Amino acid sequence: MSTRFANAIGAFAPGLPLGVAYSGGADSTALLLACALKWPGQVRAVHVHHGLQPAADDFERHCVEFCARISVPLVVRRVDARHALGESPEDIARTARYEAFKAVALEEWGQFAIYNIAIAQHADDQVETLLLALTRGAGLPGLSAMPARWVRDGVTYHRPLLGVPASEIRAWLRERGAAYIDDPSNANERFTRNRIRARLLPVLEAAFPQFRETFARSAAHAAQAQRLLQEIALQDLLAVGTPPAISGLRALSRPRQANLLRYWLMAHHKVAPSSAQLHELLDQIEACSTRGHHIHLKVATGFVRREGGRLDWYNP
């Protein structure tokens, strides 16, 4: 068995019973099988049928048969993951998956108190996420890549394999003789993530064999710095009030203003300004030295406006 895979599963200590997101691919097959062996009778699987390719029904049949073979109860959830023009197909599919996970955990598994779900994303996925963030000019939240544990809509999610390369996961499966699906869409280089996987990761492997570990450390440093910025933003927001007072904002340095505004918009309105929108808002706050100064700027899906001595955000 892969040492890193064995160590990852050995160290994994979620709340039980446990749900496992199971696509039928190599990574989720290894995670499901390892968890079922470690906690017999305490693991259930959920398969999301996206309906995006003709083979989706075959994927479902495979998952049903495999779960029956290893005696793991399976729930199949069908979603509509089609995207509209201009939308990211990956983002729409991801959102649909998490909505399905939430529904299964709260509606179908609630009677079993299953509010923990494990997802099989691994070290290569983490590198791809970090590289994608770099190509988009992301800040610390993007450079933090994927957390190993987080809570969303009352469900606690876990990624226990973030330190395990994909090659070691497949090696473990070969040792077990476990069957899994090769999703043909993973080879479609129309998607940026697939191009990174097919073209860039082999080059990084040849030039920097330890790149997975070093990239993971960089992501961890970014995550730590982001947590610190959030603590500062919360303290500053408590000082200036909610919604933020313009006079209180103007007393802060421009970087702290930006940090506070990002935090306020995300924490209270679930929106994130673009760099250009935030830059313009900061300029307006700097110029806002009189009572008559008007602020009304497009930010994300709504607008930030001045209401008396404070800022407000609304979605018309």
mmCIF file of C-alpha atoms in Angstrom:
data_model
loop_
_atom_site.group_PDB
_atom_site.id
_atom_site.type_symbol
_atom_site.label_atom_id
_atom_site.label_comp_id
_atom_site.label_asym_id
_atom_site.label_seq_id
_atom_site.Cartn_x
_atom_site.Cartn_y
_atom_site.Cartn_z
ATOM 1 C CA MET A 1 0.000 0.000 0.000
ATOM 2 C CA SER A 2 1.157 3.571 -0.704
ATOM 3 C CA THR A 3 2.694 4.892 2.508
ATOM 4 C CA ARG A 4 1.168 8.314 2.010
ATOM 5 C CA PHE A 5 -2.226 6.832 1.217
ATOM 6 C CA ALA A 6 -2.057 4.556 4.283
ATOM 7 C CA ASN A 7 -0.934 7.436 6.497
ATOM 8 C CA ALA A 8 -3.699 9.694 5.191
ATOM 9 C CA ILE A 9 -6.414 7.120 5.843
ATOM 10 C CA GLY A 10 -4.867 6.231 9.205
ATOM 11 C CA ALA A 11 -4.892 9.865 10.314
ATOM 12 C CA PHE A 12 -8.395 10.544 9.009
ATOM 13 C CA ALA A 13 -10.739 10.914 11.993
ATOM 14 C CA PRO A 14 -14.099 12.335 10.885
ATOM 15 C CA GLY A 15 -17.363 12.189 12.750
ATOM 16 C CA LEU A 16 -19.116 8.875 12.242
ATOM 17 C CA PRO A 17 -21.209 7.653 10.506
ATOM 18 C CA LEU A 18 -19.527 9.007 7.377
ATOM 19 C CA GLY A 19 -20.738 9.797 3.883
ATOM 20 C CA VAL A 20 -18.371 9.490 0.916
ATOM 21 C CA ALA A 21 -18.854 11.314 -2.388
ATOM 22 C CA TYR A 22 -18.511 8.553 -4.955
ATOM 23 C CA SER A 23 -18.222 9.277 -8.679
ATOM 24 C CA GLY A 24 -16.965 5.821 -9.627
ATOM 25 C CA GLY A 25 -13.555 7.186 -10.641
ATOM 26 C CA ALA A 26 -10.249 5.968 -9.244
ATOM 27 C CA ASP A 27 -9.884 8.528 -6.478
ATOM 28 C CA SER A 28 -13.365 8.232 -5.002
ATOM 29 C CA THR A 29 -13.265 4.430 -5.374
ATOM 30 C CA ALA A 30 -10.068 4.263 -3.312
ATOM 31 C CA LEU A 31 -11.444 6.605 -0.659
ATOM 32 C CA LEU A 32 -14.760 4.746 -0.410
ATOM 33 C CA LEU A 33 -13.121 1.334 -0.219
ATOM 34 C CA ALA A 34 -10.524 2.430 2.349
ATOM 35 C CA CYS A 35 -13.157 4.062 4.554
ATOM 36 C CA ALA A 36 -15.448 1.027 4.307
ATOM 37 C CA LEU A 37 -12.575 -1.215 5.391
ATOM 38 C CA LYS A 38 -11.636 1.087 8.270
ATOM 39 C CA TRP A 39 -15.198 1.631 9.543
ATOM 40 C CA PRO A 40 -17.316 -1.378 8.527
ATOM 41 C CA GLY A 41 -21.038 -0.620 8.587
ATOM 42 C CA GLN A 42 -20.500 3.095 9.281
ATOM 43 C CA VAL A 43 -19.996 4.361 5.723
ATOM 44 C CA ARG A 44 -22.551 5.368 3.098
ATOM 45 C CA ALA A 45 -21.948 6.639 -0.417
ATOM 46 C CA VAL A 46 -23.591 9.319 -2.551
ATOM 47 C CA HIS A 47 -23.326 9.391 -6.346
ATOM 48 C CA VAL A 48 -24.317 12.538 -8.231
ATOM 49 C CA HIS A 49 -25.675 11.879 -11.729
ATOM 50 C CA HIS A 50 -24.948 15.093 -13.654
ATOM 51 C CA GLY A 51 -26.632 13.992 -16.869
ATOM 52 C CA LEU A 52 -23.981 15.755 -18.934
ATOM 53 C CA GLN A 53 -22.710 12.865 -21.052
ATOM 54 C CA PRO A 54 -24.155 9.702 -22.586
ATOM 55 C CA ALA A 55 -22.101 7.461 -20.299
ATOM 56 C CA ALA A 56 -23.641 8.939 -17.127
ATOM 57 C CA ASP A 57 -26.148 6.071 -16.826
ATOM 58 C CA ASP A 58 -23.297 3.558 -17.146
ATOM 59 C CA PHE A 59 -21.423 5.393 -14.385
ATOM 60 C CA GLU A 60 -24.475 5.073 -12.136
ATOM 61 C CA ARG A 61 -24.812 1.349 -12.838
ATOM 62 C CA HIS A 62 -21.143 0.794 -12.039
ATOM 63 C CA CYS A 63 -21.494 2.652 -8.728
ATOM 64 C CA VAL A 64 -24.598 0.698 -7.757
ATOM 65 C CA GLU A 65 -22.862 -2.617 -8.505
ATOM 66 C CA PHE A 66 -19.625 -1.711 -6.720
ATOM 67 C CA CYS A 67 -21.389 -0.489 -3.581
ATOM 68 C CA ALA A 68 -23.470 -3.660 -3.493
ATOM 69 C CA ARG A 69 -20.257 -5.707 -3.800
ATOM 70 C CA ILE A 70 -18.619 -4.012 -0.798
ATOM 71 C CA SER A 71 -21.884 -3.747 1.201
ATOM 72 C CA VAL A 72 -22.013 0.055 1.335
ATOM 73 C CA PRO A 73 -25.471 1.704 1.059
ATOM 74 C CA LEU A 74 -25.634 4.123 -1.886
ATOM 75 C CA VAL A 75 -27.848 7.100 -2.654
ATOM 76 C CA VAL A 76 -27.978 8.348 -6.256
ATOM 77 C CA ARG A 77 -28.958 11.977 -6.734
ATOM 78 C CA ARG A 78 -29.773 13.286 -10.213
ATOM 79 C CA VAL A 79 -29.141 16.963 -10.915
ATOM 80 C CA ASP A 80 -29.439 19.345 -13.837
ATOM 81 C CA ALA A 81 -25.874 20.609 -14.289
ATOM 82 C CA ARG A 82 -26.318 22.183 -17.716
ATOM 83 C CA HIS A 83 -24.755 25.624 -18.002
ATOM 84 C CA ALA A 84 -25.983 28.710 -19.786
ATOM 85 C CA LEU A 85 -23.977 30.711 -22.313
ATOM 86 C CA GLY A 86 -21.157 32.517 -20.534
ATOM 87 C CA GLU A 87 -21.276 30.315 -17.443
ATOM 88 C CA SER A 88 -18.438 28.016 -16.399
ATOM 89 C CA PRO A 89 -19.517 24.372 -16.852
ATOM 90 C CA GLU A 90 -17.162 23.317 -14.051
ATOM 91 C CA ASP A 91 -18.616 25.909 -11.642
ATOM 92 C CA ILE A 92 -22.205 24.987 -12.450
ATOM 93 C CA ALA A 93 -21.486 21.266 -12.018
ATOM 94 C CA ARG A 94 -19.664 21.921 -8.726
ATOM 95 C CA THR A 95 -22.569 23.981 -7.362
ATOM 96 C CA ALA A 96 -25.049 21.272 -8.379
ATOM 97 C CA ARG A 97 -22.930 18.622 -6.634
ATOM 98 C CA TYR A 98 -22.835 20.480 -3.345
ATOM 99 C CA GLU A 99 -26.559 21.130 -3.482
ATOM 100 C CA ALA A 100 -27.030 17.384 -3.992
ATOM 101 C CA PHE A 101 -24.682 16.540 -1.109
ATOM 102 C CA LYS A 102 -26.553 18.921 1.192
ATOM 103 C CA ALA A 103 -29.912 17.475 0.202
ATOM 104 C CA VAL A 104 -28.771 13.895 0.774
ATOM 105 C CA ALA A 105 -27.104 14.670 4.120
ATOM 106 C CA LEU A 106 -29.987 16.679 5.535
ATOM 107 C CA GLU A 107 -32.959 14.901 3.959
ATOM 108 C CA GLU A 108 -31.986 11.274 3.359
ATOM 109 C CA TRP A 109 -29.162 10.727 5.844
ATOM 110 C CA GLY A 110 -30.423 12.997 8.582
ATOM 111 C CA GLN A 111 -32.109 10.088 10.362
ATOM 112 C CA PHE A 112 -28.684 8.447 10.639
ATOM 113 C CA ALA A 113 -27.010 11.688 11.815
ATOM 114 C CA ILE A 114 -24.613 11.639 8.859
ATOM 115 C CA TYR A 115 -23.410 15.221 8.532
ATOM 116 C CA ASN A 116 -19.806 14.458 7.527
ATOM 117 C CA ILE A 117 -18.919 13.822 3.880
ATOM 118 C CA ALA A 118 -15.470 12.862 2.567
ATOM 119 C CA ILE A 119 -14.334 13.965 -0.891
ATOM 120 C CA ALA A 120 -11.455 12.317 -2.747
ATOM 121 C CA GLN A 121 -9.561 15.330 -4.076
ATOM 122 C CA HIS A 122 -5.826 14.714 -3.843
ATOM 123 C CA ALA A 123 -2.408 16.357 -4.124
ATOM 124 C CA ASP A 124 -2.575 16.763 -7.921
ATOM 125 C CA ASP A 125 -6.000 18.405 -7.629
ATOM 126 C CA GLN A 126 -4.548 20.785 -5.048
ATOM 127 C CA VAL A 127 -1.708 21.770 -7.380
ATOM 128 C CA GLU A 128 -4.140 22.302 -10.264
ATOM 129 C CA THR A 129 -6.323 24.502 -8.053
ATOM 130 C CA LEU A 130 -3.348 26.630 -7.023
ATOM 131 C CA LEU A 131 -2.136 27.000 -10.621
ATOM 132 C CA LEU A 132 -5.622 27.984 -11.770
ATOM 133 C CA ALA A 133 -5.726 30.618 -9.040
ATOM 134 C CA LEU A 134 -2.378 32.014 -10.197
ATOM 135 C CA THR A 135 -3.570 32.264 -13.801
ATOM 136 C CA ARG A 136 -6.562 34.294 -12.608
ATOM 137 C CA GLY A 137 -4.501 36.682 -10.501
ATOM 138 C CA ALA A 138 -6.201 35.468 -7.339
ATOM 139 C CA GLY A 139 -5.552 36.862 -3.885
ATOM 140 C CA LEU A 140 -4.907 34.910 -0.713
ATOM 141 C CA PRO A 141 -8.294 33.123 -0.659
ATOM 142 C CA GLY A 142 -7.559 31.634 -4.095
ATOM 143 C CA LEU A 143 -3.910 30.910 -3.348
ATOM 144 C CA SER A 144 -4.988 29.053 -0.198
ATOM 145 C CA ALA A 145 -6.330 26.407 -2.625
ATOM 146 C CA MET A 146 -8.595 23.746 -1.098
ATOM 147 C CA PRO A 147 -9.023 23.322 2.670
ATOM 148 C CA ALA A 148 -8.786 19.857 4.181
ATOM 149 C CA ARG A 149 -11.938 20.482 6.215
ATOM 150 C CA TRP A 150 -14.762 23.008 6.024
ATOM 151 C CA VAL A 151 -18.441 23.450 6.845
ATOM 152 C CA ARG A 152 -21.065 24.367 4.272
ATOM 153 C CA ASP A 153 -24.843 24.492 4.813
ATOM 154 C CA GLY A 154 -24.644 22.448 7.990
ATOM 155 C CA VAL A 155 -22.506 19.688 6.449
ATOM 156 C CA THR A 156 -18.843 19.132 7.381
ATOM 157 C CA TYR A 157 -16.698 18.187 4.390
ATOM 158 C CA HIS A 158 -13.308 16.466 4.519
ATOM 159 C CA ARG A 159 -10.507 16.037 1.979
ATOM 160 C CA PRO A 160 -8.257 13.437 3.623
ATOM 161 C CA LEU A 161 -6.191 12.729 0.471
ATOM 162 C CA LEU A 162 -4.805 16.214 -0.236
ATOM 163 C CA GLY A 163 -1.297 14.991 0.566
ATOM 164 C CA VAL A 164 -1.499 11.900 -1.667
ATOM 165 C CA PRO A 165 -0.500 12.002 -5.371
ATOM 166 C CA ALA A 166 -2.939 10.551 -7.884
ATOM 167 C CA SER A 167 -0.388 7.934 -8.977
ATOM 168 C CA GLU A 168 -0.228 6.464 -5.456
ATOM 169 C CA ILE A 169 -4.000 6.265 -5.221
ATOM 170 C CA ARG A 170 -4.138 4.276 -8.448
ATOM 171 C CA ALA A 171 -1.303 2.048 -7.283
ATOM 172 C CA TRP A 172 -3.289 1.190 -4.155
ATOM 173 C CA LEU A 173 -6.324 0.351 -6.279
ATOM 174 C CA ARG A 174 -4.269 -1.917 -8.511
ATOM 175 C CA GLU A 175 -3.049 -3.797 -5.441
ATOM 176 C CA ARG A 176 -6.672 -4.285 -4.408
ATOM 177 C CA GLY A 177 -7.887 -5.189 -7.883
ATOM 178 C CA ALA A 178 -10.736 -2.712 -7.534
ATOM 179 C CA ALA A 179 -12.550 -1.638 -10.693
ATOM 180 C CA TYR A 180 -13.146 2.030 -11.402
ATOM 181 C CA ILE A 181 -14.350 4.307 -14.208
ATOM 182 C CA ASP A 182 -12.112 6.338 -16.502
ATOM 183 C CA ASP A 183 -14.268 9.382 -17.209
ATOM 184 C CA PRO A 184 -13.533 10.413 -20.838
ATOM 185 C CA SER A 185 -14.262 14.064 -20.019
ATOM 186 C CA ASN A 186 -11.063 14.139 -17.928
ATOM 187 C CA ALA A 187 -9.061 13.898 -21.153
ATOM 188 C CA ASN A 188 -10.884 16.809 -22.810
ATOM 189 C CA GLU A 189 -8.283 19.580 -22.967
ATOM 190 C CA ARG A 190 -10.956 22.149 -23.735
ATOM 191 C CA PHE A 191 -11.072 22.509 -19.942
ATOM 192 C CA THR A 192 -8.157 24.423 -18.413
ATOM 193 C CA ARG A 193 -7.772 22.027 -15.490
ATOM 194 C CA ASN A 194 -7.364 19.105 -17.883
ATOM 195 C CA ARG A 195 -4.717 20.982 -19.886
ATOM 196 C CA ILE A 196 -2.790 21.652 -16.681
ATOM 197 C CA ARG A 197 -3.000 17.974 -15.754
ATOM 198 C CA ALA A 198 -1.960 16.688 -19.168
ATOM 199 C CA ARG A 199 0.702 19.227 -20.152
ATOM 200 C CA LEU A 200 2.006 21.131 -17.158
ATOM 201 C CA LEU A 201 2.158 18.623 -14.310
ATOM 202 C CA PRO A 202 4.524 16.258 -16.189
ATOM 203 C CA VAL A 203 6.888 19.183 -16.839
ATOM 204 C CA LEU A 204 6.789 20.202 -13.173
ATOM 205 C CA GLU A 205 7.393 16.577 -12.156
ATOM 206 C CA ALA A 206 10.512 16.427 -14.317
ATOM 207 C CA ALA A 207 11.890 19.791 -13.204
ATOM 208 C CA PHE A 208 10.805 19.829 -9.533
ATOM 209 C CA PRO A 209 10.032 16.306 -8.264
ATOM 210 C CA GLN A 210 8.858 17.623 -4.877
ATOM 211 C CA PHE A 211 6.550 20.269 -6.337
ATOM 212 C CA ARG A 212 3.397 18.810 -4.766
ATOM 213 C CA GLU A 213 4.802 19.176 -1.266
ATOM 214 C CA THR A 214 6.289 22.645 -1.836
ATOM 215 C CA PHE A 215 3.125 23.945 -3.529
ATOM 216 C CA ALA A 216 1.075 22.562 -0.635
ATOM 217 C CA ARG A 217 3.290 24.466 1.834
ATOM 218 C CA SER A 218 2.773 27.686 -0.127
ATOM 219 C CA ALA A 219 -0.991 27.145 -0.112
ATOM 220 C CA ALA A 220 -0.867 26.499 3.651
ATOM 221 C CA HIS A 221 1.092 29.740 4.206
ATOM 222 C CA ALA A 222 -1.486 31.638 2.133
ATOM 223 C CA ALA A 223 -4.328 30.069 4.125
ATOM 224 C CA GLN A 224 -2.686 31.062 7.407
ATOM 225 C CA ALA A 225 -2.198 34.639 6.194
ATOM 226 C CA GLN A 226 -5.821 34.766 5.027
ATOM 227 C CA ARG A 227 -7.056 33.660 8.450
ATOM 228 C CA LEU A 228 -5.012 36.449 10.035
ATOM 229 C CA LEU A 229 -6.472 39.018 7.616
ATOM 230 C CA GLN A 230 -9.972 37.805 8.458
ATOM 231 C CA GLU A 231 -9.286 38.270 12.179
ATOM 232 C CA ILE A 232 -8.062 41.825 11.525
ATOM 233 C CA ALA A 233 -11.064 42.535 9.283
ATOM 234 C CA LEU A 234 -13.475 41.341 11.970
ATOM 235 C CA GLN A 235 -11.817 43.565 14.582
ATOM 236 C CA ASP A 236 -11.898 46.552 12.226
ATOM 237 C CA LEU A 237 -15.535 45.934 11.307
ATOM 238 C CA LEU A 238 -16.493 45.777 14.975
ATOM 239 C CA ALA A 239 -14.773 49.151 15.414
ATOM 240 C CA VAL A 240 -16.371 50.924 12.414
ATOM 241 C CA GLY A 241 -19.766 49.238 12.716
ATOM 242 C CA THR A 242 -22.049 47.316 10.361
ATOM 243 C CA PRO A 243 -22.714 48.591 7.802
ATOM 244 C CA PRO A 244 -19.338 50.322 7.907
ATOM 245 C CA ALA A 245 -19.140 54.006 8.829
ATOM 246 C CA ILE A 246 -17.276 56.013 6.201
ATOM 247 C CA SER A 247 -15.452 58.064 8.856
ATOM 248 C CA GLY A 248 -14.205 54.860 10.475
ATOM 249 C CA LEU A 249 -13.061 53.500 7.127
ATOM 250 C CA ARG A 250 -11.179 56.707 6.323
ATOM 251 C CA ALA A 251 -9.236 56.375 9.577
ATOM 252 C CA LEU A 252 -7.751 53.078 8.353
ATOM 253 C CA SER A 253 -4.927 52.569 5.869
ATOM 254 C CA ARG A 254 -5.983 51.757 2.331
ATOM 255 C CA PRO A 255 -4.941 48.069 2.626
ATOM 256 C CA ARG A 256 -7.010 47.703 5.821
ATOM 257 C CA GLN A 257 -9.947 49.406 4.142
ATOM 258 C CA ALA A 258 -9.728 46.908 1.291
ATOM 259 C CA ASN A 259 -9.442 43.994 3.711
ATOM 260 C CA LEU A 260 -12.452 45.175 5.730
ATOM 261 C CA LEU A 261 -14.613 45.821 2.655
ATOM 262 C CA ARG A 262 -13.887 42.373 1.185
ATOM 263 C CA TYR A 263 -14.750 40.769 4.517
ATOM 264 C CA TRP A 264 -17.943 42.816 4.979
ATOM 265 C CA LEU A 265 -19.223 42.133 1.481
ATOM 266 C CA MET A 266 -18.562 38.402 1.703
ATOM 267 C CA ALA A 267 -19.615 37.840 5.326
ATOM 268 C CA HIS A 268 -22.808 39.903 5.159
ATOM 269 C CA HIS A 269 -23.809 39.802 1.482
ATOM 270 C CA LYS A 270 -22.028 36.736 0.020
ATOM 271 C CA VAL A 271 -20.462 38.744 -2.806
ATOM 272 C CA ALA A 272 -16.867 39.496 -3.799
ATOM 273 C CA PRO A 273 -15.816 42.677 -5.599
ATOM 274 C CA SER A 274 -13.494 42.546 -8.568
ATOM 275 C CA SER A 275 -10.103 44.229 -8.209
ATOM 276 C CA ALA A 276 -11.269 47.111 -10.398
ATOM 277 C CA GLN A 277 -14.497 47.572 -8.405
ATOM 278 C CA LEU A 278 -12.665 47.541 -5.088
ATOM 279 C CA HIS A 279 -10.056 50.006 -6.383
ATOM 280 C CA GLU A 280 -12.785 52.418 -7.497
ATOM 281 C CA LEU A 281 -14.646 52.069 -4.188
ATOM 282 C CA LEU A 282 -11.471 52.849 -2.253
ATOM 283 C CA ASP A 283 -10.924 55.937 -4.430
ATOM 284 C CA GLN A 284 -14.467 57.094 -3.688
ATOM 285 C CA ILE A 285 -13.981 56.605 0.055
ATOM 286 C CA GLU A 286 -10.755 58.640 -0.120
ATOM 287 C CA ALA A 287 -12.640 61.438 -1.902
ATOM 288 C CA CYS A 288 -15.596 61.264 0.474
ATOM 289 C CA SER A 289 -14.666 64.198 2.723
ATOM 290 C CA THR A 290 -17.984 66.078 2.579
ATOM 291 C CA ARG A 291 -21.558 65.194 3.482
ATOM 292 C CA GLY A 292 -22.682 65.753 -0.073
ATOM 293 C CA HIS A 293 -20.283 63.294 -1.693
ATOM 294 C CA HIS A 294 -22.315 60.690 -3.552
ATOM 295 C CA ILE A 295 -21.264 56.999 -3.785
ATOM 296 C CA HIS A 296 -23.130 54.551 -5.996
ATOM 297 C CA LEU A 297 -20.909 51.865 -7.541
ATOM 298 C CA LYS A 298 -21.517 48.513 -9.200
ATOM 299 C CA VAL A 299 -20.026 45.782 -7.009
ATOM 300 C CA ALA A 300 -20.506 42.119 -7.910
ATOM 301 C CA THR A 301 -24.215 41.531 -8.599
ATOM 302 C CA GLY A 302 -25.383 44.692 -6.837
ATOM 303 C CA PHE A 303 -24.334 48.190 -5.821
ATOM 304 C CA VAL A 304 -22.513 49.876 -2.958
ATOM 305 C CA ARG A 305 -24.022 53.235 -2.105
ATOM 306 C CA ARG A 306 -23.680 55.880 0.562
ATOM 307 C CA GLU A 307 -26.517 56.026 3.087
ATOM 308 C CA GLY A 308 -25.871 59.000 5.354
ATOM 309 C CA GLY A 309 -22.533 58.379 7.008
ATOM 310 C CA ARG A 310 -22.366 54.695 6.129
ATOM 311 C CA LEU A 311 -21.927 52.377 3.158
ATOM 312 C CA ASP A 312 -24.631 49.941 2.141
ATOM 313 C CA TRP A 313 -24.829 47.167 -0.454
ATOM 314 C CA TYR A 314 -28.040 46.240 -2.226
ATOM 315 C CA ASN A 315 -29.158 44.051 -5.094
ATOM 316 C CA PRO A 316 -31.951 45.796 -7.001
#
